[in-house]
Each structure stands twice: as structure tokens, then as C-alpha cells.
Amino acid sequence: MTAADRAERARAADALCQEAFASVGCPETGVALVAVGGYGREELAPYSDLDVVLVHDVEVEAGEWAGKIWYPLWDSGANIDHAVRSFPEVLEQAGADLKVALGLLDLRHLAGDPNLTLRLRTAILAAWRRDAKQRLPQLHDLVRDRGSLLGEIAHLSVPDIKEATGGLRDATVLKALTATWLVDVPHGELESCRQALLDVRDVVHQVAGRGTDRIAPELWADMAPLLELPDAAAVQLHVRRLGKRITHLSRLVWRRADAVVRRPARSATTRRPQLTSLGNGLAIAYEEIVLDRDAKPSGDPLLLLRAAAEAAERDVVLEPSTTARLIAEVPPIPEPWPAEARDLLVRLLAAGRGLLPVWETLEETGALATILPEWERVRLLPHASVVHRFTVDRHLVETCIEASALIRRVSRPDVLMISALLHDIGKGGTVEHSIAGEPIAREIAARVGFDARETELVAALVRWHLLLPQTATTRDPEDPQTVELVTTRIHDREELELLAALTEADAKATSEKAWTTWRASLIRSLVRRASVELSEHLTFEEEPRTVDVPASVRSVPNAVAVTVTEDGDGSTITVMSRDRVGLLADTAAAIALQRVSIRAARVWTEDGIGISRWQVSRTGIDAKVLRERLEAIAEGRLDAGTRLRPADADGLAPIVVLHPEASERATVLEVRAADRPGVVHLVCAALAGLGLTVRSAHVDTLGPQAVDVFYVQDADAEALSAERAAAAADAVRTALSPSG
């Protein structure tokens, strides 16, 4: 089945229509028989209907011939969808009904007055282009509604290759978008996929022996030889790939079309796209991430990851040609990955709904193969269980999206996101997938730069990601051995909270039925009981303190010493001054105003000297400028508070937890919030406002989330009372909230 076969069927149908027109005595002028829709495109499948319209000028009254013309077509056995309309009626109906307008865009002359057909086609196209900005939102709603109802070809067990997302209807809509002249469509890619899907439809008709667009399970095997494919599985993979490719093109073009609709009209003098620089070689133009004008991709191995993370977090398009250039020019990421590369990957995975289109672009351009070659083993792989609504690859992405809403619940969001991405990576073989996936996940985790403990944690989460739902739903919750089954496999509360979050994300990404209220209550109850059996004490590794305090800092009351050392992909800032209430807040503010990303920080006091050591992601920091800014903040000459107000960075509320059991001499306050400049300052300023001091702090940025632990004391250098501790937690929570 080829395009030539479809064209031959169209020519045969044309001859029938032309005979019918000639046989009933239609007027020679002012009347035309036209083909629309798929027939207009000469794309007839073996059992396609013939969509035809008999059009006449207003001056020509439709006579008996207007009814008689259909009889010869019926007698021939053809299935026809027909109408008789005046010229104005056709235009009116096209203006009122988008589906009619789409069919008329492919209008083709069959018989009668060719001038009338030409005038009609010209009028239809002119109206479509004139009203495009007003009509495209409604058309996009139709596309989305159809997709919500029918699903995506790439993930359906019984796909509708015409109406489902990624099908022939979407391809037709993309051609209609091209006709607006508002957006461009990758024509070559679209046309090759469309023709291949038309070949599939032809074969479906032939095998089924009737006109159908749905591929029933029993048809796959019979389709294989006609498509020159080895077996039913190869046919399914072929159809899924075509559907996924068209889906990707459709989403990309619709993002661009929506941006055009929202964009103010450009003046005649504005021709070049307006670039807004984002730094680090990237810019944004018309809601798409592109390379900045002075970017040098060959010198930055992280540029592809950075571009993907920016696009996903901003929920904008990762421009495909930019991605293709980055694949060609960006050097490989060193292995194991540096910390910044791992953080960029975690930021990408935790971006929420913005992840899906960016991940699709990485897949379709081949970029993902350079970042995560293991992905190919699960790409478009169907699940064995019918409860899953997506193929394995899409399920993993959806699990990341669900997990991104749960990162406040865990102290290691980076581990959660990587585990969400990899939890089903072992599927597709003969070994149980959680067992097969464990060594794969371990290898990937080590490659992306996790240390030995973190790597084992990722591997364990992949190995046991089914433990909680299987145990909670198949064992007696009152039997002590039920809890023991969990605690003998899970080492501590940190691992348990990660497993609980992964379990919830996995279930929600599977289907609505997989995370019912009843199922959730069973799992949460099991987690609570297992938590009691595991250690509840927080431990933090203390770094060696080998700082030499300058004599001036010890002898001069307000003296400040700042040193900056560079370590290749970032800097370490060390700040020393006489300890006082608010010192840490002021230091954090001075660093935040530098607009650098804080990777980690450790703070302590030594003989009355407050010492803080900050690891940041940027080089080229001027120690003198930083010291002057800190002094200006301390003396009240610079108001950092108004410049570091909180913003609703990721839509998730900050989490502030007290751990009274973690220390006898201080109250431990754990803060989980979106990583953004000023988080540490806001926390410390809120505590300073209550007259509290921070004895030590442990600050870590893990992908999109800051996980900061503060050891807080009152004026007597003692732990806080329960009342004061609650007030401190409330003050910090308020300070970090956008409304605070």
C-alpha cells in the first residue's frame, strides 16, 4: 500500500464523479462538483467514503439535476457523504463550523465550472488566514478534547489511527496551521510520518475487510507481512513511533501557535526575534529556549542539560534545531558527572508538567541517547498489565511529574527524582523488573555523580519500589511480621519516606484506580508503623574546621574577613566576623545578592567568632565586593530584605519541621523550600527577629529544593522551650511564604 495506490483510487473515484456530473445535465457554468477532506487530498483508503459537495452560484438555481447526480454514485456501490450548497452557504458554514472549514481547506475540483472552484478555494483560504488568530484557540480546544477522550496512539492497546492524539486528524490540523501562515511546520518530518500512517490505515482496511480506523488486537499479526515487518510486535512499535512523532510535532507547533496568538502584532520594522538573555549561553525568544548570540557550545558540556532544565522549569519550548546543534557541538559530560550536571538533571525531572514536552524533544532529536542511553530499552515498551494507561517510558516521565509535587515530603528530592525516573528501567526482559532494574539504576546513579551511599539508596528504591503496596494490600496489618517485612529491607526513616513518596507517585502515574483512598490509607498506615521501628535521630557529618582566623577579626569589633577560592566548577566562600545575632542572616543576604546558586554551606562558631563556609556554583566572585556588601547590610546602608522577598517558585508550600530529639544543646529546625536566592537569609532573619542565634547550619541544594538544617539556641545558649520552638517554626514558615 503506497501513496500511488491511494492516488489511483482517487482517480477512479474522480472518473465516477465526472460521469455522474455529465449524465444529469448540470449547467456548464456556475456549478461545480468538488472533493473535500481526505478525498480532496487524494488519500482514499480501500473503504473510504467520498466526501463531495455540489456548489452553485446564487444566480444558478439548483434544479432536478442537483438530486439526480447522486444516483449514479450510489449505483456504483460507492459510499458518499454529499451536500448541495450555494457559494455563500459554503462560506457561511465554513465560518460557523471548524470541522467543515478544515475539510474545505483541501477542496479539489472534480467537474463543472473550474472558475467557480477556484473562486471558492481562494475565498476559503482568505477567510481562514484572515480569522486565524480568532479561530485557533477554539481549534486547539477541539484537539485537546479529542485527545482527552481518545488518548494517544503511542500508548493505546487499541489505537484509533485517525482520531487519537498523534493520528491522521492531528496531521491534517497541522497542515491547516501551516495554511494560516502564522506558524511553520517541519513539513518533511510531518509528511513522511503522515504517509507512513496512511499506509498503515490502508493495510488495516485490507486486513479488516471494512472501513475502520481502530486496530483491534487480532489484526496486528496479519498486518505485518503487508507492511514488510517481521511480526505483530514490530507493527505495534512502528505505529507507536509514528503516533509519538506526530504527537511531538503537534505539541511543538501548537505551543508556537498559542504564542503567536498571545503575541502583540509586530511592527513592520521588527523583523529579528527579540532575545532575552538568560546567562550561561542561553536566551529565550518567543517562548522558546535558544542559544544566546555569544554562546560557545563547544566549551560547555552542561549546556544541553541547562537548556532542557530552563525550558522545563519555565514551561516553554526547547527549540529542536537548537537541541540538534547542541548534540553536535557540546562535548560529553565528564564521568562521573559534576555536581552541577546532576543538579540540572534533577531540576529537569522535578519541573512538573513542563518536563513532558521537553523530554519528548530530547527523545525525538536523539539528545536523550547522549544523556541516558539506557532509556532505549524501555522506549515505547508496553506494560504487561492493562491497568497502566501509558507505555513504560511515558509512565516513568509521568511518575517524575507526580513525584515533583511530593519533594517537600522528603529530605533527598534528588534521590527521589532519579529513582522515579528509573524505577521501571528493568522492564522488558525475562527477570522480574525490580530485580533487573537494581543494577542498571546503580550504574546510572554512580555515573551521574552520586556517592556510594546515595547510589545504594537509589538502587534500593528501585529494587523495593513495589514493597509497600504489595505488603499493605496482601498482609495482615496487625501482624508484627508485616512491619518486619518492611523494616528488614528498608534501613532508616530517610529511605522509608523516599519509598513512600515513590510509591505514591508511581501509583498516581499508573491510573486513577491505582491510588484509591483505601489503598493510600493502607500504605500510609504501614509507613507510620514501620517508621516507629526505625531510628528517628538525625545525624550530620561535621566538616573539619581548619580555618585560621585573622588577628584583625579577633581584635576589631566589626571587622569582617572574606576569602574566595575557586575549585574548577565553582567557588568556596569563607566569611568570618565576631559572632552576633543576625550575622548569618546578613552573610546569606550578601551572597544571595550576588545571584549565585548555593550548593552547600556549613556554619559554626569558634571562640566567639562566627565562621561560615559556602560552596557556590559560580567562579569570578570578588571577595572585596562581597565584604563591602556585607558591611553595608550590617550597617543598614543596604536593605536586603526588600530585594530578597520570597516568590512562589514552584507552587509548593515550604515545610518547616522541628526535631527536638536531634540535639540536647540546641533545637534543630529543618527547612525544605524551593531553591532560590535568599532562602537562608529569610530563615536567619526570621530567627534573628526573635532574638535567636544559629549555633550551626547545614545547607544543601538538591536539585530544585533547598534542604537546610539549623541548630538554634536562645540567648542563654540553650535549646528552645516548646513554646519558643513553635514560634520559631511559625516565623520561618511565614518568612518563606510568598504572602509573608
XYZ file of C-alpha atoms in Angstrom:
740
model
C 0.000 0.000 0.000
C 1.543 3.285 -1.131
C 0.653 6.864 -1.987
C 0.436 5.755 -5.630
C -2.285 3.229 -4.712
C -4.245 5.950 -2.926
C -3.890 8.298 -5.879
C -5.105 5.547 -8.231
C -8.193 5.001 -6.074
C -8.820 8.745 -6.139
C -8.535 8.837 -9.950
C -11.063 6.018 -10.246
C -13.437 7.875 -7.906
C -12.896 11.074 -9.908
C -13.992 9.288 -13.089
C -17.197 8.109 -11.385
C -17.982 11.631 -10.174
C -17.264 13.183 -13.551
C -19.507 10.630 -15.290
C -22.325 11.307 -12.826
C -21.986 15.074 -13.294
C -22.098 14.749 -17.082
C -25.033 12.319 -17.085
C -27.618 14.517 -15.348
C -27.310 17.699 -17.416
C -25.773 20.067 -14.885
C -25.237 23.653 -16.145
C -21.778 24.231 -17.635
C -21.156 27.470 -15.696
C -21.909 28.481 -12.129
C -21.924 24.878 -10.878
C -19.035 22.676 -9.742
C -18.604 19.311 -8.059
C -15.717 19.400 -5.569
C -13.984 16.869 -3.339
C -13.163 17.802 0.239
C -11.322 16.244 3.188
C -9.274 13.120 2.535
C -10.805 12.692 -0.914
C -9.771 16.250 -1.697
C -6.201 15.287 -0.730
C -6.421 12.176 -2.947
C -5.853 9.937 0.066
C -8.565 7.313 -0.272
C -8.148 4.078 1.674
C -9.808 0.915 0.297
C -13.073 1.574 2.152
C -13.042 5.370 2.438
C -16.158 7.467 1.900
C -16.227 10.020 -0.912
C -16.775 13.491 0.592
C -18.236 15.676 -2.174
C -20.093 18.981 -2.379
C -22.110 20.261 -5.312
C -21.612 24.042 -5.278
C -23.594 26.573 -7.293
C -23.590 30.318 -7.644
C -26.510 32.208 -6.161
C -27.705 33.093 -9.675
C -27.974 29.403 -10.590
C -30.989 27.732 -9.025
C -30.476 24.098 -8.070
C -32.706 22.039 -10.353
C -33.569 18.335 -10.549
C -30.001 17.636 -11.552
C -28.897 18.559 -8.033
C -30.670 15.490 -6.661
C -30.161 13.130 -9.569
C -26.368 13.444 -9.579
C -26.016 11.146 -6.549
C -27.886 8.143 -8.048
C -25.113 7.017 -10.401
C -22.666 7.161 -7.475
C -24.920 5.096 -5.248
C -25.497 2.616 -8.071
C -21.722 2.173 -8.407
C -21.554 0.982 -4.791
C -19.532 3.976 -3.588
C -20.081 5.301 -0.069
C -20.641 9.027 -0.405
C -21.006 11.892 2.052
C -22.623 14.599 -0.044
C -24.177 18.049 0.143
C -25.590 20.713 -2.165
C -24.681 24.291 -1.206
C -24.698 27.736 -2.756
C -21.415 29.641 -2.835
C -22.389 31.903 0.143
C -23.743 28.913 2.083
C -20.394 27.131 1.811
C -18.561 30.188 3.141
C -21.125 30.652 5.914
C -20.860 27.026 7.020
C -17.054 27.172 6.969
C -17.182 30.263 9.182
C -19.564 28.597 11.642
C -18.069 25.086 11.881
C -14.337 24.481 12.287
C -14.606 20.864 11.162
C -16.250 21.973 7.921
C -13.584 24.639 7.438
C -10.797 22.077 7.854
C -12.343 19.824 5.216
C -12.781 22.687 2.780
C -9.105 23.661 3.051
C -8.383 20.563 0.960
C -11.057 21.374 -1.628
C -10.288 19.942 -5.095
C -12.099 20.394 -8.400
C -13.847 17.326 -9.866
C -16.270 18.525 -12.529
C -18.194 21.558 -13.782
C -17.080 25.163 -13.706
C -13.368 25.294 -12.699
C -13.578 29.058 -12.233
C -16.195 28.590 -9.531
C -13.923 26.073 -7.756
C -11.001 28.493 -7.982
C -13.070 31.365 -6.565
C -14.351 29.174 -3.749
C -10.910 27.859 -2.830
C -9.473 31.387 -2.845
C -12.302 32.666 -0.619
C -11.955 29.757 1.815
C -8.207 30.263 2.213
C -8.535 34.039 2.531
C -11.140 33.688 5.296
C -9.036 31.047 7.079
C -5.976 33.286 7.127
C -7.933 36.423 7.994
C -9.659 34.865 11.009
C -6.849 32.531 12.102
C -5.886 34.319 15.321
C -9.506 34.283 16.464
C -10.186 30.666 15.451
C -7.004 28.906 16.564
C -7.859 28.850 20.311
C -11.161 27.111 19.535
C -9.399 24.668 17.224
C -6.823 23.892 19.920
C -9.650 23.193 22.369
C -11.122 20.706 19.887
C -7.752 18.987 19.540
C -7.289 18.760 23.321
C -10.838 17.498 23.908
C -10.416 14.817 21.273
C -7.105 13.763 22.832
C -8.597 13.615 26.339
C -11.418 11.416 25.066
C -9.443 9.026 22.869
C -5.891 9.025 24.298
C -2.575 8.832 22.446
C -1.726 6.340 19.730
C 1.661 5.727 21.342
C 0.049 4.303 24.500
C -3.227 2.679 23.417
C -3.693 -1.087 23.131
C -6.445 -0.484 20.541
C -5.336 2.733 18.828
C -7.574 4.829 16.607
C -5.050 5.891 13.988
C -7.269 8.670 12.704
C -8.801 10.379 15.735
C -6.459 9.610 18.656
C -3.651 12.019 19.524
C -0.808 11.540 17.075
C -3.162 10.282 14.373
C -4.143 11.388 10.899
C -6.541 14.019 12.218
C -3.706 15.754 14.064
C -1.581 15.647 10.914
C -4.415 17.296 8.967
C -4.737 20.000 11.611
C -1.005 20.698 11.347
C -1.407 21.212 7.586
C -4.241 23.632 8.370
C -1.986 25.528 10.787
C 0.577 25.861 8.022
C -2.120 27.347 5.790
C -2.640 30.191 8.286
C 0.885 31.493 7.520
C 1.251 32.194 11.278
C 3.471 29.233 12.127
C 5.752 26.908 10.269
C 5.559 23.121 10.485
C 8.509 20.745 9.944
C 6.972 19.689 6.632
C 9.365 16.894 5.688
C 9.065 15.098 9.039
C 5.306 15.536 9.171
C 4.738 14.328 5.630
C 6.884 11.207 5.997
C 5.039 10.231 9.200
C 1.646 11.037 7.680
C 2.270 8.969 4.558
C 3.514 6.051 6.673
C 0.368 6.236 8.837
C -1.795 6.362 5.701
C -0.042 3.152 4.589
C -0.985 1.617 7.957
C -4.624 2.655 7.518
C -4.741 1.110 4.047
C -3.477 -2.162 5.477
C -5.981 -2.028 8.358
C -8.826 -1.681 5.845
C -7.471 -4.544 3.765
C -6.992 -6.904 6.723
C -10.272 -5.982 8.438
C -12.241 -6.093 5.174
C -14.085 -2.897 6.051
C -13.581 0.767 6.730
C -12.153 1.150 10.241
C -9.504 3.284 11.901
C -9.168 1.177 15.047
C -6.549 -1.568 15.130
C -8.025 -4.487 17.067
C -5.506 -6.858 18.736
C -6.227 -9.680 16.303
C -5.189 -7.535 13.314
C -1.556 -6.863 14.259
C -0.124 -10.185 13.079
C -1.913 -10.120 9.711
C -0.695 -6.570 9.080
C 2.990 -7.480 9.463
C 3.667 -9.027 6.013
C 1.731 -6.282 4.219
C 3.888 -3.646 5.936
C 7.034 -5.750 5.383
C 7.623 -6.073 9.122
C 8.661 -9.274 10.924
C 5.817 -9.715 13.409
C 2.926 -8.183 15.352
C 5.241 -6.609 17.947
C 7.173 -4.812 15.197
C 3.917 -3.453 13.729
C 2.845 -2.143 17.137
C 6.208 -0.465 17.662
C 6.047 1.038 14.151
C 2.583 2.512 14.772
C 3.533 3.784 18.239
C 6.622 5.520 16.850
C 4.613 7.235 14.125
C 1.981 8.342 16.631
C 4.584 9.610 19.077
C 6.408 11.549 16.377
C 3.226 13.246 15.158
C 2.233 13.942 18.775
C 5.566 15.643 19.386
C 5.267 17.743 16.225
C 1.688 18.650 17.115
C 2.564 19.778 20.637
C 5.536 21.760 19.384
C 3.575 23.548 16.659
C 0.635 24.241 18.950
C 2.942 25.811 21.543
C 4.216 28.096 18.817
C 0.718 28.827 17.535
C -0.511 29.695 21.029
C 2.464 32.023 21.477
C 1.650 33.759 18.190
C -1.959 34.246 19.237
C -0.861 35.826 22.536
C 1.866 37.917 20.963
C 1.103 41.563 20.122
C 1.276 42.415 16.447
C 4.841 43.279 15.411
C 5.611 46.493 13.666
C 6.857 46.360 10.093
C 10.328 47.371 11.272
C 10.627 44.490 13.761
C 11.981 41.526 11.871
C 14.506 39.787 14.090
C 13.292 37.768 17.099
C 13.752 39.531 20.413
C 16.249 37.594 22.530
C 16.174 37.823 26.306
C 19.471 36.553 27.675
C 19.264 34.015 30.493
C 23.025 33.800 31.000
C 25.274 30.767 30.601
C 24.898 30.821 26.815
C 21.079 30.618 26.720
C 18.313 33.005 25.752
C 14.553 32.952 25.340
C 12.858 34.070 22.127
C 9.106 33.855 21.577
C 8.686 31.394 24.480
C 11.446 29.095 23.191
C 14.841 28.353 24.705
C 17.577 29.047 22.157
C 21.297 29.776 22.164
C 22.354 33.290 23.035
C 24.169 35.244 20.331
C 27.567 34.882 22.020
C 27.113 31.228 23.075
C 30.019 28.825 22.571
C 28.521 25.337 22.891
C 31.795 23.530 22.297
C 33.166 24.827 25.595
C 30.314 23.832 27.923
C 29.434 20.140 28.338
C 26.443 21.066 30.536
C 24.746 23.385 28.043
C 22.281 20.789 26.739
C 21.167 19.857 30.259
C 20.988 23.516 31.220
C 18.830 24.348 28.211
C 16.486 21.431 28.974
C 16.148 22.389 32.647
C 15.441 26.039 31.794
C 12.794 25.066 29.236
C 11.064 22.625 31.580
C 11.070 24.944 34.596
C 9.726 27.838 32.534
C 7.306 25.519 30.692
C 8.454 26.780 27.296
C 9.679 25.061 24.136
C 13.155 23.563 23.937
C 13.766 24.628 20.341
C 14.541 21.445 18.315
C 17.127 22.929 15.961
C 18.939 24.376 18.980
C 18.852 20.921 20.549
C 20.241 19.365 17.364
C 23.094 21.873 17.336
C 23.874 21.165 20.974
C 24.011 17.421 20.281
C 26.543 18.052 17.530
C 28.718 20.619 19.319
C 28.511 20.096 23.076
C 31.285 17.838 24.430
C 30.322 14.779 26.511
C 29.671 15.294 30.198
C 32.656 14.028 32.211
C 32.011 10.827 34.165
C 31.178 10.733 36.947
C 29.088 13.842 36.364
C 29.999 17.002 38.264
C 27.544 18.168 40.920
C 26.091 20.885 38.702
C 25.239 18.389 35.965
C 23.406 16.157 38.422
C 21.527 19.153 39.841
C 20.476 20.201 36.331
C 19.111 16.725 35.631
C 17.184 16.758 38.912
C 15.827 20.236 38.160
C 14.647 18.978 34.787
C 12.926 15.935 36.303
C 11.297 17.992 39.073
C 9.889 20.664 36.743
C 6.338 19.274 36.845
C 4.210 19.354 33.674
C 6.918 21.301 31.869
C 9.004 18.108 31.825
C 6.870 16.188 29.317
C 7.295 18.319 26.155
C 10.985 18.907 26.870
C 11.603 15.192 27.437
C 9.801 14.453 24.150
C 12.090 16.901 22.354
C 15.138 15.224 23.890
C 13.815 11.850 22.740
C 12.788 12.856 19.220
C 16.018 14.733 18.479
C 18.232 11.931 19.757
C 19.595 14.071 22.598
C 18.378 11.663 25.259
C 20.651 8.940 23.905
C 23.657 11.087 24.828
C 22.371 11.702 28.364
C 20.707 8.403 29.250
C 21.456 5.661 26.695
C 19.656 3.069 28.857
C 16.357 4.779 28.020
C 16.181 2.962 24.676
C 15.421 -0.337 26.460
C 12.028 0.986 27.682
C 11.154 3.390 24.879
C 7.577 2.722 23.692
C 7.596 -0.560 25.628
C 4.021 -1.559 26.522
C 3.193 -2.643 30.058
C 2.089 -6.214 30.593
C -0.688 -5.021 32.926
C -3.755 -3.358 31.416
C -4.087 -1.120 34.487
C -1.292 1.054 33.076
C -2.517 3.893 30.866
C 0.895 4.604 29.301
C 3.849 2.747 27.861
C 6.795 2.237 30.219
C 8.776 5.272 29.039
C 5.861 7.669 29.351
C 4.910 6.124 32.712
C 8.397 6.919 34.037
C 8.052 10.551 32.927
C 4.576 10.768 34.477
C 5.981 9.321 37.710
C 8.558 12.125 37.767
C 5.769 14.656 37.258
C 3.800 13.183 40.166
C 6.927 12.966 42.333
C 7.729 16.634 41.702
C 4.670 17.533 43.788
C 5.956 15.415 46.693
C 9.526 16.693 47.066
C 8.702 18.682 50.219
C 7.954 15.392 51.960
C 11.484 14.086 51.604
C 14.918 15.261 52.643
C 16.538 13.959 49.444
C 14.491 15.207 46.477
C 17.392 14.448 44.144
C 17.307 10.762 45.092
C 13.509 10.706 44.771
C 13.532 12.177 41.263
C 16.255 9.881 39.926
C 14.505 6.871 41.455
C 11.195 7.947 39.912
C 12.872 8.093 36.514
C 14.497 4.672 36.881
C 12.087 2.570 38.936
C 10.828 0.568 35.914
C 14.059 0.663 33.896
C 14.381 -3.129 34.268
C 11.202 -3.894 32.328
C 11.245 -5.683 29.004
C 13.256 -8.764 29.989
C 12.512 -12.174 31.495
C 13.766 -11.308 35.003
C 11.365 -9.593 37.424
C 11.782 -5.916 36.594
C 12.602 -4.598 40.082
C 15.415 -7.150 40.361
C 16.653 -6.480 36.825
C 16.431 -2.731 37.332
C 18.517 -2.563 40.516
C 21.974 -2.968 38.901
C 21.015 -0.708 35.999
C 19.888 2.011 38.417
C 23.065 1.568 40.475
C 25.241 2.057 37.397
C 23.317 5.152 36.257
C 23.320 6.710 39.734
C 27.091 6.311 40.007
C 27.579 7.754 36.529
C 25.545 10.894 37.260
C 27.704 11.613 40.294
C 26.003 10.199 43.390
C 28.348 8.979 46.105
C 28.414 5.358 47.247
C 25.684 5.719 49.885
C 23.380 7.696 47.585
C 23.930 5.208 44.769
C 22.911 2.317 47.008
C 19.872 4.303 48.129
C 18.718 4.765 44.515
C 19.343 1.087 43.802
C 17.385 0.053 46.907
C 14.409 2.236 45.975
C 14.294 0.683 42.516
C 14.614 -2.823 43.989
C 11.868 -2.345 46.563
C 9.505 0.105 44.843
C 6.703 -2.494 44.955
C 7.300 -3.448 48.602
C 4.815 -1.082 50.273
C 1.776 -1.662 48.025
C 2.314 -5.430 47.912
C 2.768 -5.694 51.677
C -0.043 -3.288 52.606
C -2.627 -4.979 50.402
C -1.731 -8.641 50.929
C -0.669 -8.911 54.601
C -2.463 -8.593 57.923
C -1.745 -5.040 59.146
C -1.982 -6.156 62.800
C 0.626 -8.906 62.445
C 4.063 -7.693 63.704
C 5.712 -9.642 60.882
C 4.008 -7.331 58.390
C 6.024 -4.361 59.659
C 9.108 -6.556 59.985
C 8.819 -7.439 56.300
C 9.379 -3.745 55.540
C 11.961 -2.904 58.191
C 14.236 -5.811 57.251
C 14.571 -4.347 53.772
C 14.490 -0.600 54.481
C 17.381 0.740 56.536
C 16.172 4.041 58.026
C 13.431 6.655 58.069
C 15.002 8.650 55.249
C 14.801 5.639 52.945
C 11.265 4.895 54.134
C 9.995 8.404 53.433
C 11.561 8.260 49.966
C 9.967 4.877 49.279
C 6.583 6.164 50.445
C 6.783 9.167 48.101
C 7.942 6.989 45.190
C 5.101 4.545 45.829
C 2.505 7.314 45.705
C 3.970 8.901 42.574
C 4.198 5.516 40.837
C 0.582 4.685 41.618
C -0.791 8.061 40.564
C 1.123 7.826 37.276
C -0.288 4.363 36.626
C -4.011 5.133 36.708
C -6.701 6.616 38.918
C -7.587 3.128 40.155
C -4.047 2.509 41.390
C -4.184 5.185 44.144
C -7.603 4.963 45.767
C -8.377 6.378 49.198
C -8.486 2.847 50.600
C -5.163 1.819 49.045
C -3.488 5.047 50.165
C -4.712 4.601 53.745
C -3.314 1.058 53.916
C 0.104 2.151 52.676
C 0.283 5.227 54.909
C -0.679 3.164 57.949
C 2.078 0.663 57.144
C 4.590 3.500 56.725
C 3.636 5.019 60.103
C 4.076 1.710 61.906
C 7.362 0.951 60.140
C 8.627 4.426 60.980
C 8.274 3.732 64.690
C 10.570 0.743 64.337
C 13.297 2.695 62.547
C 15.751 5.210 64.002
C 14.341 8.715 64.314
C 17.612 10.526 65.052
C 19.143 12.973 62.612
C 22.881 12.857 62.120
C 25.056 15.290 60.228
C 28.658 14.871 59.267
C 30.800 17.577 60.737
C 33.407 19.010 58.376
C 36.961 19.546 59.627
C 37.390 23.087 60.886
C 40.829 24.238 59.863
C 40.166 27.929 59.385
C 42.824 30.392 60.546
C 41.027 33.436 61.931
C 42.855 36.706 61.100
C 44.012 38.710 64.108
C 42.032 41.753 62.903
C 38.765 39.810 63.184
C 39.567 38.890 66.784
C 40.687 42.365 67.787
C 38.413 44.750 65.830
C 34.711 44.563 66.899
C 33.038 44.857 63.484
C 35.834 43.561 61.264
C 34.866 41.126 58.505
C 37.181 38.768 56.617
C 36.101 37.260 53.296
C 38.109 34.805 51.186
C 37.157 33.164 47.891
C 38.838 30.065 46.457
C 37.916 28.556 43.109
C 37.695 24.804 42.537
C 37.059 24.438 38.812
C 33.261 24.426 38.518
C 32.507 26.762 41.409
C 33.876 28.625 44.410
C 34.143 28.302 48.167
C 33.436 31.488 50.122
C 34.608 31.740 53.725
C 33.293 34.581 55.911
C 34.495 35.381 59.471
C 33.404 38.028 61.951
C 32.598 38.491 65.635
C 29.509 36.385 66.327
C 26.286 38.334 66.829
C 22.565 37.890 66.364
C 21.816 38.359 62.674
C 25.363 37.746 61.379
C 24.362 34.646 59.439
C 21.311 36.406 58.001
C 23.442 39.302 56.770
C 26.067 36.987 55.287
C 23.437 34.915 53.496
C 21.894 38.115 52.118
C 25.214 39.392 50.787
C 25.816 36.113 48.966
C 22.239 35.912 47.682
C 22.560 39.394 46.169
C 25.444 38.035 44.093
C 22.816 35.896 42.319
C 24.776 32.693 42.671
C 23.369 29.265 43.419
C 24.386 27.925 46.832
C 25.204 24.233 46.610
C 26.044 23.726 50.273
C 27.031 25.659 53.386
C 28.310 24.934 56.868
C 28.190 27.457 59.688
C 29.674 27.315 63.191
C 31.117 29.460 65.971
C 34.644 29.213 67.349
C 35.783 31.200 70.392
C 33.167 33.877 69.757
C 33.906 34.115 66.032
C 31.125 33.314 63.579
C 32.500 31.295 60.658
C 30.590 30.287 57.534
C 31.803 28.348 54.508
C 29.685 28.441 51.349
C 30.052 26.338 48.222
C 28.555 28.180 45.260
C 28.173 27.412 41.566
C 29.991 30.404 40.127
C 33.581 31.484 39.726
C 34.932 35.010 39.404
C 33.440 36.279 42.679
C 35.196 39.376 44.045
C 35.890 38.941 47.780
C 36.276 42.696 48.273
C 32.886 43.479 46.726
C 31.262 40.755 48.814
C 32.828 42.108 52.033
C 31.729 45.672 51.238
C 28.192 44.484 50.557
C 28.098 42.549 53.842
C 29.293 45.622 55.744
C 26.650 47.772 54.029
C 23.918 45.323 55.063
C 25.215 45.129 58.652
C 25.328 48.936 58.963
C 21.829 49.373 57.493
C 23.030 51.132 54.319
C 21.653 48.334 52.128
C 18.167 46.873 52.681
C 18.498 43.263 51.540
C 15.054 42.253 52.807
C 13.101 44.137 50.143
C 15.324 42.721 47.395
C 15.025 39.119 48.537
C 11.311 38.747 49.061
C 10.040 35.178 48.604
C 8.376 34.149 45.375
C 6.098 31.200 44.638
C 8.939 29.458 42.809
C 7.426 26.006 42.298
C 3.911 26.268 43.688
C 4.743 24.084 46.707
C 4.476 25.369 50.256
C 7.657 25.372 52.373
C 7.975 22.652 55.005
C 9.391 23.519 58.444
C 9.895 20.641 60.881
C 11.196 20.610 64.460
C 13.411 17.730 65.628
C 13.669 18.106 69.436
C 15.291 14.678 69.750
C 18.230 15.544 67.488
C 20.262 17.622 69.977
C 20.448 18.251 73.708
C 22.020 21.741 73.471
C 20.038 23.222 70.607
C 16.706 22.989 68.853
C 17.013 21.520 65.359
C 14.914 23.186 62.684
C 14.694 21.502 59.260
C 13.527 23.625 56.319
C 12.554 22.326 52.880
C 11.789 25.038 50.346
C 12.283 25.920 46.688
C 15.894 26.714 45.901
C 16.138 30.421 45.152
C 18.383 33.302 46.209
C 17.686 34.417 49.757
C 16.248 31.294 51.422
C 18.971 31.129 54.078
C 18.763 34.887 54.644
C 14.986 34.775 55.132
C 15.237 31.913 57.630
C 18.053 33.510 59.624
C 16.436 36.948 59.588
C 13.207 35.466 60.967
C 15.140 33.732 63.760
C 17.186 36.856 64.495
C 13.957 38.818 64.770
C 13.031 36.581 67.704
C 16.435 37.139 69.325
C 17.582 33.604 68.498
C 21.043 32.578 67.358
C 22.073 29.874 64.911
C 24.804 27.780 66.514
C 25.405 25.848 63.307
C 23.724 25.346 59.974
C 23.834 22.605 57.340
C 22.627 23.895 53.998
C 22.279 21.713 50.892
C 20.752 22.378 47.490
C 19.379 19.183 45.975
C 18.096 19.920 42.504
C 15.174 22.331 42.790
C 14.926 22.142 46.579
C 16.970 23.537 49.430
C 17.136 21.276 52.471
C 18.534 23.356 55.326
C 19.026 22.320 58.933
C 19.617 24.946 61.628
C 20.749 24.335 65.215
C 19.024 27.188 67.058
C 19.672 28.455 70.597
C 18.179 31.115 72.808
C 20.107 33.964 74.457
C 21.411 31.600 77.151
C 22.917 29.231 74.550
C 20.338 26.594 75.408
C 17.745 24.656 73.444
C 14.422 26.442 72.970
C 11.369 25.795 75.050
C 8.489 24.079 73.257
C 6.664 27.404 73.009
C 9.687 29.282 71.626
C 10.445 26.441 69.192
C 6.888 26.566 67.817
C 7.131 30.334 67.433
C 10.443 29.980 65.579
C 8.948 27.431 63.183
C 5.930 29.678 62.526
C 8.163 32.696 61.908
C 10.297 30.809 59.394
C 7.242 29.366 57.640
C 5.758 32.852 57.321
C 9.021 34.348 56.070
C 9.300 31.774 53.273
C 5.685 32.019 52.142
C 5.016 34.399 49.208
C 2.320 36.163 51.215
C 4.726 36.558 54.128
